[in-house]
């Protein structure tokens, strides 16, 4: 492709970061789901812990979306540059 070395490096770095964030998000969501399934009639403490796990999953999803947007913006910039 026409990308220079720094653009290739940045593109690879963004893809790796997005993959890592996605894997982390999946682990958090799996942990949250397992916890929820484990406790059919949760106590107040268990409900609070479940909420903390849910919030962590949503927070990680936000980071994944932001990194995905950053990668998309970078790709759009490259498409315009090398069009």
PDB file of N, CA, C and O in Angstrom:
ATOM      1  N   UNK A   1       0.823  -1.186   0.000  1.00  0.00           N
ATOM      2  CA  UNK A   1       0.000   0.000   0.000  1.00  0.00           C
ATOM      3  C   UNK A   1       0.863   1.243   0.000  1.00  0.00           C
ATOM      4  O   UNK A   1       2.082   1.175   0.131  1.00  0.00           O
ATOM      5  N   UNK A   2       0.257   2.377  -0.083  1.00  0.00           N
ATOM      6  CA  UNK A   2       0.984   3.640  -0.203  1.00  0.00           C
ATOM      7  C   UNK A   2       1.338   4.268   1.134  1.00  0.00           C
ATOM      8  O   UNK A   2       1.986   5.299   1.164  1.00  0.00           O
ATOM      9  N   UNK A   3       0.922   3.665   2.218  1.00  0.00           N
ATOM     10  CA  UNK A   3       1.154   4.275   3.528  1.00  0.00           C
ATOM     11  C   UNK A   3       2.650   4.338   3.833  1.00  0.00           C
ATOM     12  O   UNK A   3       3.394   3.418   3.515  1.00  0.00           O
ATOM     13  N   UNK A   4       3.035   5.431   4.478  1.00  0.00           N
ATOM     14  CA  UNK A   4       4.428   5.529   4.908  1.00  0.00           C
ATOM     15  C   UNK A   4       4.598   4.747   6.206  1.00  0.00           C
ATOM     16  O   UNK A   4       3.613   4.344   6.831  1.00  0.00           O
ATOM     17  N   UNK A   5       5.839   4.502   6.635  1.00  0.00           N
ATOM     18  CA  UNK A   5       6.065   3.652   7.826  1.00  0.00           C
ATOM     19  C   UNK A   5       5.370   4.140   9.100  1.00  0.00           C
ATOM     20  O   UNK A   5       4.853   3.323   9.870  1.00  0.00           O
ATOM     21  N   UNK A   6       5.335   5.436   9.334  1.00  0.00           N
ATOM     22  CA  UNK A   6       4.689   5.921  10.557  1.00  0.00           C
ATOM     23  C   UNK A   6       3.177   5.693  10.509  1.00  0.00           C
ATOM     24  O   UNK A   6       2.554   5.384  11.534  1.00  0.00           O
ATOM     25  N   UNK A   7       2.579   5.819   9.333  1.00  0.00           N
ATOM     26  CA  UNK A   7       1.138   5.561   9.195  1.00  0.00           C
ATOM     27  C   UNK A   7       0.835   4.074   9.388  1.00  0.00           C
ATOM     28  O   UNK A   7      -0.152   3.719  10.041  1.00  0.00           O
ATOM     29  N   UNK A   8       1.695   3.219   8.852  1.00  0.00           N
ATOM     30  CA  UNK A   8       1.512   1.779   9.046  1.00  0.00           C
ATOM     31  C   UNK A   8       1.603   1.429  10.521  1.00  0.00           C
ATOM     32  O   UNK A   8       0.793   0.663  11.044  1.00  0.00           O
ATOM     33  N   UNK A   9       2.595   2.007  11.196  1.00  0.00           N
ATOM     34  CA  UNK A   9       2.791   1.738  12.617  1.00  0.00           C
ATOM     35  C   UNK A   9       1.588   2.191  13.423  1.00  0.00           C
ATOM     36  O   UNK A   9       1.099   1.461  14.295  1.00  0.00           O
ATOM     37  N   UNK A  10       1.092   3.394  13.127  1.00  0.00           N
ATOM     38  CA  UNK A  10      -0.070   3.907  13.853  1.00  0.00           C
ATOM     39  C   UNK A  10      -1.298   3.042  13.607  1.00  0.00           C
ATOM     40  O   UNK A  10      -2.066   2.746  14.534  1.00  0.00           O
ATOM     41  N   UNK A  11      -1.493   2.604  12.369  1.00  0.00           N
ATOM     42  CA  UNK A  11      -2.637   1.778  12.020  1.00  0.00           C
ATOM     43  C   UNK A  11      -2.579   0.445  12.768  1.00  0.00           C
ATOM     44  O   UNK A  11      -3.579   0.001  13.342  1.00  0.00           O
ATOM     45  N   UNK A  12      -1.414  -0.172  12.775  1.00  0.00           N
ATOM     46  CA  UNK A  12      -1.242  -1.453  13.482  1.00  0.00           C
ATOM     47  C   UNK A  12      -1.479  -1.260  14.976  1.00  0.00           C
ATOM     48  O   UNK A  12      -2.156  -2.069  15.626  1.00  0.00           O
ATOM     49  N   UNK A  13      -0.950  -0.164  15.535  1.00  0.00           N
ATOM     50  CA  UNK A  13      -1.111   0.122  16.967  1.00  0.00           C
ATOM     51  C   UNK A  13      -2.587   0.301  17.319  1.00  0.00           C
ATOM     52  O   UNK A  13      -3.067  -0.264  18.312  1.00  0.00           O
ATOM     53  N   UNK A  14      -3.320   1.058  16.511  1.00  0.00           N
ATOM     54  CA  UNK A  14      -4.746   1.283  16.771  1.00  0.00           C
ATOM     55  C   UNK A  14      -5.531  -0.027  16.700  1.00  0.00           C
ATOM     56  O   UNK A  14      -6.415  -0.282  17.524  1.00  0.00           O
ATOM     57  N   UNK A  15      -5.208  -0.871  15.715  1.00  0.00           N
ATOM     58  CA  UNK A  15      -5.903  -2.153  15.594  1.00  0.00           C
ATOM     59  C   UNK A  15      -5.639  -3.044  16.797  1.00  0.00           C
ATOM     60  O   UNK A  15      -6.548  -3.690  17.314  1.00  0.00           O
ATOM     61  N   UNK A  16      -4.376  -3.081  17.252  1.00  0.00           N
ATOM     62  CA  UNK A  16      -4.032  -3.899  18.420  1.00  0.00           C
ATOM     63  C   UNK A  16      -4.739  -3.392  19.671  1.00  0.00           C
ATOM     64  O   UNK A  16      -5.242  -4.180  20.477  1.00  0.00           O
ATOM     65  N   UNK A  17      -4.771  -2.063  19.853  1.00  0.00           N
ATOM     66  CA  UNK A  17      -5.443  -1.488  21.019  1.00  0.00           C
ATOM     67  C   UNK A  17      -6.938  -1.800  20.998  1.00  0.00           C
ATOM     68  O   UNK A  17      -7.524  -2.128  22.032  1.00  0.00           O
ATOM     69  N   UNK A  18      -7.546  -1.696  19.832  1.00  0.00           N
ATOM     70  CA  UNK A  18      -8.976  -2.007  19.703  1.00  0.00           C
ATOM     71  C   UNK A  18      -9.237  -3.477  20.034  1.00  0.00           C
ATOM     72  O   UNK A  18     -10.173  -3.801  20.761  1.00  0.00           O
ATOM     73  N   UNK A  19      -8.396  -4.370  19.539  1.00  0.00           N
ATOM     74  CA  UNK A  19      -8.549  -5.798  19.822  1.00  0.00           C
ATOM     75  C   UNK A  19      -8.391  -6.065  21.313  1.00  0.00           C
ATOM     76  O   UNK A  19      -9.185  -6.802  21.908  1.00  0.00           O
ATOM     77  N   UNK A  20      -7.393  -5.446  21.943  1.00  0.00           N
ATOM     78  CA  UNK A  20      -7.149  -5.654  23.368  1.00  0.00           C
ATOM     79  C   UNK A  20      -8.330  -5.149  24.197  1.00  0.00           C
ATOM     80  O   UNK A  20      -8.790  -5.823  25.126  1.00  0.00           O
ATOM     81  N   UNK A  21      -8.841  -3.961  23.851  1.00  0.00           N
ATOM     82  CA  UNK A  21     -10.002  -3.423  24.567  1.00  0.00           C
ATOM     83  C   UNK A  21     -11.236  -4.309  24.377  1.00  0.00           C
ATOM     84  O   UNK A  21     -12.004  -4.530  25.313  1.00  0.00           O
ATOM     85  N   UNK A  22     -11.409  -4.820  23.168  1.00  0.00           N
ATOM     86  CA  UNK A  22     -12.536  -5.710  22.896  1.00  0.00           C
ATOM     87  C   UNK A  22     -12.450  -6.993  23.705  1.00  0.00           C
ATOM     88  O   UNK A  22     -13.454  -7.473  24.242  1.00  0.00           O
ATOM     89  N   UNK A  23     -11.247  -7.549  23.808  1.00  0.00           N
ATOM     90  CA  UNK A  23     -11.064  -8.764  24.608  1.00  0.00           C
ATOM     91  C   UNK A  23     -11.354  -8.498  26.078  1.00  0.00           C
ATOM     92  O   UNK A  23     -11.997  -9.306  26.762  1.00  0.00           O
ATOM     93  N   UNK A  24     -10.877  -7.359  26.581  1.00  0.00           N
ATOM     94  CA  UNK A  24     -11.121  -6.985  27.975  1.00  0.00           C
ATOM     95  C   UNK A  24     -12.612  -6.815  28.222  1.00  0.00           C
ATOM     96  O   UNK A  24     -13.152  -7.289  29.228  1.00  0.00           O
ATOM     97  N   UNK A  25     -13.293  -6.147  27.300  1.00  0.00           N
ATOM     98  CA  UNK A  25     -14.734  -5.949  27.421  1.00  0.00           C
ATOM     99  C   UNK A  25     -15.469  -7.282  27.477  1.00  0.00           C
ATOM    100  O   UNK A  25     -16.350  -7.487  28.300  1.00  0.00           O
ATOM    101  N   UNK A  26     -15.067  -8.205  26.611  1.00  0.00           N
ATOM    102  CA  UNK A  26     -15.709  -9.515  26.578  1.00  0.00           C
ATOM    103  C   UNK A  26     -15.526 -10.260  27.897  1.00  0.00           C
ATOM    104  O   UNK A  26     -16.457 -10.905  28.392  1.00  0.00           O
ATOM    105  N   UNK A  27     -14.332 -10.167  28.482  1.00  0.00           N
ATOM    106  CA  UNK A  27     -14.070 -10.832  29.765  1.00  0.00           C
ATOM    107  C   UNK A  27     -14.931 -10.236  30.871  1.00  0.00           C
ATOM    108  O   UNK A  27     -15.494 -10.965  31.698  1.00  0.00           O
ATOM    109  N   UNK A  28     -15.023  -8.908  30.901  1.00  0.00           N
ATOM    110  CA  UNK A  28     -15.824  -8.238  31.933  1.00  0.00           C
ATOM    111  C   UNK A  28     -17.296  -8.610  31.786  1.00  0.00           C
ATOM    112  O   UNK A  28     -17.980  -8.916  32.763  1.00  0.00           O
ATOM    113  N   UNK A  29     -17.791  -8.591  30.561  1.00  0.00           N
ATOM    114  CA  UNK A  29     -19.191  -8.922  30.342  1.00  0.00           C
ATOM    115  C   UNK A  29     -19.477 -10.390  30.670  1.00  0.00           C
ATOM    116  O   UNK A  29     -20.538 -10.713  31.206  1.00  0.00           O
ATOM    117  N   UNK A  30     -18.536 -11.265  30.381  1.00  0.00           N
ATOM    118  CA  UNK A  30     -18.715 -12.678  30.718  1.00  0.00           C
ATOM    119  C   UNK A  30     -18.753 -12.856  32.232  1.00  0.00           C
ATOM    120  O   UNK A  30     -19.587 -13.609  32.758  1.00  0.00           O
ATOM    121  N   UNK A  31     -17.872 -12.154  32.923  1.00  0.00           N
ATOM    122  CA  UNK A  31     -17.842 -12.233  34.385  1.00  0.00           C
ATOM    123  C   UNK A  31     -19.164 -11.714  34.975  1.00  0.00           C
ATOM    124  O   UNK A  31     -19.728 -12.309  35.889  1.00  0.00           O
ATOM    125  N   UNK A  32     -19.655 -10.613  34.420  1.00  0.00           N
ATOM    126  CA  UNK A  32     -20.916 -10.035  34.880  1.00  0.00           C
ATOM    127  C   UNK A  32     -22.085 -10.995  34.644  1.00  0.00           C
ATOM    128  O   UNK A  32     -22.926 -11.203  35.519  1.00  0.00           O
ATOM    129  N   UNK A  33     -22.120 -11.596  33.480  1.00  0.00           N
ATOM    130  CA  UNK A  33     -23.190 -12.534  33.142  1.00  0.00           C
ATOM    131  C   UNK A  33     -23.145 -13.757  34.051  1.00  0.00           C
ATOM    132  O   UNK A  33     -24.183 -14.208  34.553  1.00  0.00           O
ATOM    133  N   UNK A  34     -21.937 -14.291  34.270  1.00  0.00           N
ATOM    134  CA  UNK A  34     -21.799 -15.459  35.146  1.00  0.00           C
ATOM    135  C   UNK A  34     -22.260 -15.133  36.559  1.00  0.00           C
ATOM    136  O   UNK A  34     -22.932 -15.946  37.206  1.00  0.00           O
ATOM    137  N   UNK A  35     -21.894 -13.957  37.033  1.00  0.00           N
ATOM    138  CA  UNK A  35     -22.284 -13.560  38.382  1.00  0.00           C
ATOM    139  C   UNK A  35     -23.806 -13.444  38.494  1.00  0.00           C
ATOM    140  O   UNK A  35     -24.402 -13.877  39.470  1.00  0.00           O
ATOM    141  N   UNK A  36     -24.410 -12.867  37.462  1.00  0.00           N
ATOM    142  CA  UNK A  36     -25.861 -12.686  37.465  1.00  0.00           C
ATOM    143  C   UNK A  36     -26.570 -14.046  37.447  1.00  0.00           C
ATOM    144  O   UNK A  36     -27.550 -14.244  38.154  1.00  0.00           O
ATOM    145  N   UNK A  37     -26.071 -14.972  36.653  1.00  0.00           N
ATOM    146  CA  UNK A  37     -26.698 -16.297  36.563  1.00  0.00           C
ATOM    147  C   UNK A  37     -26.508 -17.097  37.845  1.00  0.00           C
ATOM    148  O   UNK A  37     -27.340 -17.933  38.193  1.00  0.00           O
ATOM    149  N   UNK A  38     -25.406 -16.856  38.531  1.00  0.00           N
ATOM    150  CA  UNK A  38     -25.088 -17.587  39.750  1.00  0.00           C
ATOM    151  C   UNK A  38     -26.076 -17.262  40.872  1.00  0.00           C
ATOM    152  O   UNK A  38     -26.428 -18.124  41.667  1.00  0.00           O
ATOM    153  N   UNK A  39     -26.526 -16.003  40.927  1.00  0.00           N
ATOM    154  CA  UNK A  39     -27.394 -15.551  42.011  1.00  0.00           C
ATOM    155  C   UNK A  39     -28.808 -15.319  41.480  1.00  0.00           C
ATOM    156  O   UNK A  39     -29.114 -14.269  40.929  1.00  0.00           O
ATOM    157  N   UNK A  40     -29.656 -16.309  41.680  1.00  0.00           N
ATOM    158  CA  UNK A  40     -31.033 -16.212  41.185  1.00  0.00           C
ATOM    159  C   UNK A  40     -31.863 -15.228  42.009  1.00  0.00           C
ATOM    160  O   UNK A  40     -32.666 -14.481  41.475  1.00  0.00           O
ATOM    161  N   UNK A  41     -31.658 -15.240  43.332  1.00  0.00           N
ATOM    162  CA  UNK A  41     -32.346 -14.300  44.219  1.00  0.00           C
ATOM    163  C   UNK A  41     -31.277 -13.542  45.010  1.00  0.00           C
ATOM    164  O   UNK A  41     -30.983 -13.885  46.156  1.00  0.00           O
ATOM    165  N   UNK A  42     -30.715 -12.502  44.389  1.00  0.00           N
ATOM    166  CA  UNK A  42     -29.577 -11.820  45.008  1.00  0.00           C
ATOM    167  C   UNK A  42     -29.965 -10.972  46.226  1.00  0.00           C
ATOM    168  O   UNK A  42     -31.072 -10.430  46.304  1.00  0.00           O
ATOM    169  N   UNK A  43     -29.015 -10.854  47.136  1.00  0.00           N
ATOM    170  CA  UNK A  43     -29.179  -9.965  48.284  1.00  0.00           C
ATOM    171  C   UNK A  43     -28.816  -8.549  47.833  1.00  0.00           C
ATOM    172  O   UNK A  43     -28.359  -8.344  46.700  1.00  0.00           O
ATOM    173  N   UNK A  44     -28.989  -7.573  48.728  1.00  0.00           N
ATOM    174  CA  UNK A  44     -28.646  -6.182  48.380  1.00  0.00           C
ATOM    175  C   UNK A  44     -27.171  -6.052  48.009  1.00  0.00           C
ATOM    176  O   UNK A  44     -26.825  -5.354  47.059  1.00  0.00           O
ATOM    177  N   UNK A  45     -26.306  -6.721  48.754  1.00  0.00           N
ATOM    178  CA  UNK A  45     -24.865  -6.659  48.477  1.00  0.00           C
ATOM    179  C   UNK A  45     -24.554  -7.259  47.108  1.00  0.00           C
ATOM    180  O   UNK A  45     -23.745  -6.702  46.356  1.00  0.00           O
ATOM    181  N   UNK A  46     -25.198  -8.361  46.800  1.00  0.00           N
ATOM    182  CA  UNK A  46     -24.975  -8.995  45.499  1.00  0.00           C
ATOM    183  C   UNK A  46     -25.506  -8.130  44.361  1.00  0.00           C
ATOM    184  O   UNK A  46     -24.912  -8.070  43.294  1.00  0.00           O
ATOM    185  N   UNK A  47     -26.620  -7.452  44.599  1.00  0.00           N
ATOM    186  CA  UNK A  47     -27.168  -6.540  43.587  1.00  0.00           C
ATOM    187  C   UNK A  47     -26.185  -5.400  43.329  1.00  0.00           C
ATOM    188  O   UNK A  47     -25.945  -5.016  42.182  1.00  0.00           O
ATOM    189  N   UNK A  48     -25.596  -4.878  44.409  1.00  0.00           N
ATOM    190  CA  UNK A  48     -24.623  -3.786  44.248  1.00  0.00           C
ATOM    191  C   UNK A  48     -23.396  -4.254  43.483  1.00  0.00           C
ATOM    192  O   UNK A  48     -22.895  -3.546  42.619  1.00  0.00           O
ATOM    193  N   UNK A  49     -22.916  -5.455  43.796  1.00  0.00           N
ATOM    194  CA  UNK A  49     -21.755  -5.977  43.080  1.00  0.00           C
ATOM    195  C   UNK A  49     -22.093  -6.187  41.610  1.00  0.00           C
ATOM    196  O   UNK A  49     -21.280  -5.896  40.733  1.00  0.00           O
ATOM    197  N   UNK A  50     -23.290  -6.681  41.345  1.00  0.00           N
ATOM    198  CA  UNK A  50     -23.717  -6.874  39.961  1.00  0.00           C
ATOM    199  C   UNK A  50     -23.759  -5.544  39.221  1.00  0.00           C
ATOM    200  O   UNK A  50     -23.354  -5.451  38.070  1.00  0.00           O
ATOM    201  N   UNK A  51     -24.226  -4.500  39.894  1.00  0.00           N
ATOM    202  CA  UNK A  51     -24.279  -3.176  39.277  1.00  0.00           C
ATOM    203  C   UNK A  51     -22.870  -2.656  38.972  1.00  0.00           C
ATOM    204  O   UNK A  51     -22.640  -2.056  37.927  1.00  0.00           O
ATOM    205  N   UNK A  52     -21.943  -2.919  39.882  1.00  0.00           N
ATOM    206  CA  UNK A  52     -20.548  -2.519  39.647  1.00  0.00           C
ATOM    207  C   UNK A  52     -19.992  -3.239  38.421  1.00  0.00           C
ATOM    208  O   UNK A  52     -19.331  -2.620  37.570  1.00  0.00           O
ATOM    209  N   UNK A  53     -20.270  -4.527  38.308  1.00  0.00           N
ATOM    210  CA  UNK A  53     -19.809  -5.287  37.143  1.00  0.00           C
ATOM    211  C   UNK A  53     -20.461  -4.782  35.853  1.00  0.00           C
ATOM    212  O   UNK A  53     -19.807  -4.655  34.822  1.00  0.00           O
ATOM    213  N   UNK A  54     -21.747  -4.479  35.922  1.00  0.00           N
ATOM    214  CA  UNK A  54     -22.444  -3.946  34.742  1.00  0.00           C
ATOM    215  C   UNK A  54     -21.846  -2.614  34.319  1.00  0.00           C
ATOM    216  O   UNK A  54     -21.612  -2.367  33.132  1.00  0.00           O
ATOM    217  N   UNK A  55     -21.608  -1.743  35.302  1.00  0.00           N
ATOM    218  CA  UNK A  55     -21.031  -0.434  34.993  1.00  0.00           C
ATOM    219  C   UNK A  55     -19.642  -0.559  34.387  1.00  0.00           C
ATOM    220  O   UNK A  55     -19.282   0.188  33.472  1.00  0.00           O
ATOM    221  N   UNK A  56     -18.856  -1.508  34.886  1.00  0.00           N
ATOM    222  CA  UNK A  56     -17.520  -1.735  34.328  1.00  0.00           C
ATOM    223  C   UNK A  56     -17.626  -2.187  32.872  1.00  0.00           C
ATOM    224  O   UNK A  56     -16.851  -1.753  32.018  1.00  0.00           O
ATOM    225  N   UNK A  57     -18.607  -3.041  32.587  1.00  0.00           N
ATOM    226  CA  UNK A  57     -18.818  -3.490  31.213  1.00  0.00           C
ATOM    227  C   UNK A  57     -19.231  -2.349  30.296  1.00  0.00           C
ATOM    228  O   UNK A  57     -18.721  -2.224  29.178  1.00  0.00           O
ATOM    229  N   UNK A  58     -20.129  -1.493  30.768  1.00  0.00           N
ATOM    230  CA  UNK A  58     -20.548  -0.346  29.956  1.00  0.00           C
ATOM    231  C   UNK A  58     -19.399   0.630  29.746  1.00  0.00           C
ATOM    232  O   UNK A  58     -19.229   1.195  28.664  1.00  0.00           O
ATOM    233  N   UNK A  59     -18.606   0.821  30.789  1.00  0.00           N
ATOM    234  CA  UNK A  59     -17.455   1.728  30.699  1.00  0.00           C
ATOM    235  C   UNK A  59     -16.453   1.213  29.661  1.00  0.00           C
ATOM    236  O   UNK A  59     -15.947   1.964  28.835  1.00  0.00           O
ATOM    237  N   UNK A  60     -16.196  -0.088  29.702  1.00  0.00           N
ATOM    238  CA  UNK A  60     -15.262  -0.681  28.741  1.00  0.00           C
ATOM    239  C   UNK A  60     -15.829  -0.600  27.330  1.00  0.00           C
ATOM    240  O   UNK A  60     -15.098  -0.372  26.373  1.00  0.00           O
ATOM    241  N   UNK A  61     -17.138  -0.771  27.192  1.00  0.00           N
ATOM    242  CA  UNK A  61     -17.773  -0.640  25.876  1.00  0.00           C
ATOM    243  C   UNK A  61     -17.587   0.769  25.330  1.00  0.00           C
ATOM    244  O   UNK A  61     -17.360   0.958  24.137  1.00  0.00           O
ATOM    245  N   UNK A  62     -17.667   1.761  26.208  1.00  0.00           N
ATOM    246  CA  UNK A  62     -17.431   3.145  25.791  1.00  0.00           C
ATOM    247  C   UNK A  62     -16.020   3.311  25.247  1.00  0.00           C
ATOM    248  O   UNK A  62     -15.810   3.935  24.205  1.00  0.00           O
ATOM    249  N   UNK A  63     -15.031   2.719  25.940  1.00  0.00           N
ATOM    250  CA  UNK A  63     -13.643   2.816  25.481  1.00  0.00           C
ATOM    251  C   UNK A  63     -13.451   2.117  24.142  1.00  0.00           C
ATOM    252  O   UNK A  63     -12.721   2.609  23.274  1.00  0.00           O
ATOM    253  N   UNK A  64     -14.121   0.984  23.964  1.00  0.00           N
ATOM    254  CA  UNK A  64     -14.037   0.262  22.686  1.00  0.00           C
ATOM    255  C   UNK A  64     -14.626   1.129  21.567  1.00  0.00           C
ATOM    256  O   UNK A  64     -14.045   1.243  20.484  1.00  0.00           O
ATOM    257  N   UNK A  65     -15.756   1.742  21.827  1.00  0.00           N
ATOM    258  CA  UNK A  65     -16.400   2.596  20.818  1.00  0.00           C
ATOM    259  C   UNK A  65     -15.519   3.795  20.480  1.00  0.00           C
ATOM    260  O   UNK A  65     -15.382   4.159  19.306  1.00  0.00           O
ATOM    261  N   UNK A  66     -14.914   4.399  21.504  1.00  0.00           N
ATOM    262  CA  UNK A  66     -14.046   5.555  21.257  1.00  0.00           C
ATOM    263  C   UNK A  66     -12.823   5.153  20.429  1.00  0.00           C
ATOM    264  O   UNK A  66     -12.425   5.857  19.500  1.00  0.00           O
ATOM    265  N   UNK A  67     -12.224   4.014  20.748  1.00  0.00           N
ATOM    266  CA  UNK A  67     -11.050   3.552  20.000  1.00  0.00           C
ATOM    267  C   UNK A  67     -11.457   3.173  18.580  1.00  0.00           C
ATOM    268  O   UNK A  67     -10.725   3.436  17.626  1.00  0.00           O
ATOM    269  N   UNK A  68     -12.633   2.574  18.417  1.00  0.00           N
ATOM    270  CA  UNK A  68     -13.130   2.253  17.080  1.00  0.00           C
ATOM    271  C   UNK A  68     -13.356   3.504  16.251  1.00  0.00           C
ATOM    272  O   UNK A  68     -13.027   3.539  15.060  1.00  0.00           O
ATOM    273  N   UNK A  69     -13.894   4.541  16.883  1.00  0.00           N
ATOM    274  CA  UNK A  69     -14.086   5.811  16.185  1.00  0.00           C
ATOM    275  C   UNK A  69     -12.747   6.427  15.780  1.00  0.00           C
ATOM    276  O   UNK A  69     -12.620   6.982  14.686  1.00  0.00           O
ATOM    277  N   UNK A  70     -11.763   6.315  16.668  1.00  0.00           N
ATOM    278  CA  UNK A  70     -10.430   6.845  16.360  1.00  0.00           C
ATOM    279  C   UNK A  70      -9.827   6.104  15.165  1.00  0.00           C
ATOM    280  O   UNK A  70      -9.249   6.724  14.265  1.00  0.00           O
ATOM    281  N   UNK A  71      -9.980   4.780  15.143  1.00  0.00           N
ATOM    282  CA  UNK A  71      -9.464   3.983  14.030  1.00  0.00           C
ATOM    283  C   UNK A  71     -10.200   4.329  12.738  1.00  0.00           C
ATOM    284  O   UNK A  71      -9.577   4.484  11.684  1.00  0.00           O
ATOM    285  N   UNK A  72     -11.509   4.468  12.793  1.00  0.00           N
ATOM    286  CA  UNK A  72     -12.284   4.843  11.602  1.00  0.00           C
ATOM    287  C   UNK A  72     -11.875   6.210  11.075  1.00  0.00           C
ATOM    288  O   UNK A  72     -11.740   6.402   9.864  1.00  0.00           O
ATOM    289  N   UNK A  73     -11.670   7.166  11.972  1.00  0.00           N
ATOM    290  CA  UNK A  73     -11.258   8.506  11.559  1.00  0.00           C
ATOM    291  C   UNK A  73      -9.882   8.452  10.890  1.00  0.00           C
ATOM    292  O   UNK A  73      -9.650   9.121   9.876  1.00  0.00           O
ATOM    293  N   UNK A  74      -8.987   7.656  11.434  1.00  0.00           N
ATOM    294  CA  UNK A  74      -7.650   7.520  10.849  1.00  0.00           C
ATOM    295  C   UNK A  74      -7.737   6.901   9.459  1.00  0.00           C
ATOM    296  O   UNK A  74      -7.084   7.354   8.521  1.00  0.00           O
ATOM    297  N   UNK A  75      -8.583   5.859   9.328  1.00  0.00           N
ATOM    298  CA  UNK A  75      -8.747   5.231   8.009  1.00  0.00           C
ATOM    299  C   UNK A  75      -9.363   6.193   7.001  1.00  0.00           C
ATOM    300  O   UNK A  75      -8.971   6.215   5.829  1.00  0.00           O
ATOM    301  N   UNK A  76     -10.339   6.986   7.440  1.00  0.00           N
ATOM    302  CA  UNK A  76     -10.945   7.982   6.538  1.00  0.00           C
ATOM    303  C   UNK A  76      -9.902   8.999   6.079  1.00  0.00           C
ATOM    304  O   UNK A  76      -9.873   9.386   4.913  1.00  0.00           O
ATOM    305  N   UNK A  77      -9.056   9.417   7.012  1.00  0.00           N
ATOM    306  CA  UNK A  77      -7.989  10.371   6.683  1.00  0.00           C
ATOM    307  C   UNK A  77      -7.051   9.771   5.637  1.00  0.00           C
ATOM    308  O   UNK A  77      -6.661  10.450   4.673  1.00  0.00           O
ATOM    309  N   UNK A  78      -6.712   8.502   5.799  1.00  0.00           N
ATOM    310  CA  UNK A  78      -5.838   7.847   4.829  1.00  0.00           C
ATOM    311  C   UNK A  78      -6.517   7.705   3.471  1.00  0.00           C
ATOM    312  O   UNK A  78      -5.874   7.881   2.428  1.00  0.00           O
ATOM    313  N   UNK A  79      -7.812   7.388   3.484  1.00  0.00           N
ATOM    314  CA  UNK A  79      -8.531   7.258   2.209  1.00  0.00           C
ATOM    315  C   UNK A  79      -8.532   8.578   1.444  1.00  0.00           C
ATOM    316  O   UNK A  79      -8.354   8.602   0.225  1.00  0.00           O
ATOM    317  N   UNK A  80      -8.744   9.674   2.176  1.00  0.00           N
ATOM    318  CA  UNK A  80      -8.732  10.987   1.515  1.00  0.00           C
ATOM    319  C   UNK A  80      -7.348  11.329   1.008  1.00  0.00           C
ATOM    320  O   UNK A  80      -7.178  11.873  -0.075  1.00  0.00           O
ATOM    321  N   UNK A  81      -6.335  10.998   1.806  1.00  0.00           N
ATOM    322  CA  UNK A  81      -4.956  11.334   1.438  1.00  0.00           C
ATOM    323  C   UNK A  81      -4.495  10.567   0.212  1.00  0.00           C
ATOM    324  O   UNK A  81      -3.820  11.121  -0.663  1.00  0.00           O
ATOM    325  N   UNK A  82      -4.844   9.280   0.122  1.00  0.00           N
ATOM    326  CA  UNK A  82      -4.348   8.441  -0.952  1.00  0.00           C
ATOM    327  C   UNK A  82      -5.386   8.129  -2.016  1.00  0.00           C
ATOM    328  O   UNK A  82      -5.254   7.183  -2.779  1.00  0.00           O
ATOM    329  N   UNK A  83      -6.398   8.936  -2.108  1.00  0.00           N
ATOM    330  CA  UNK A  83      -7.463   8.733  -3.072  1.00  0.00           C
ATOM    331  C   UNK A  83      -7.002   9.041  -4.477  1.00  0.00           C
ATOM    332  O   UNK A  83      -6.239   9.826  -4.810  1.00  0.00           O
TER     333      UNK A  83
END
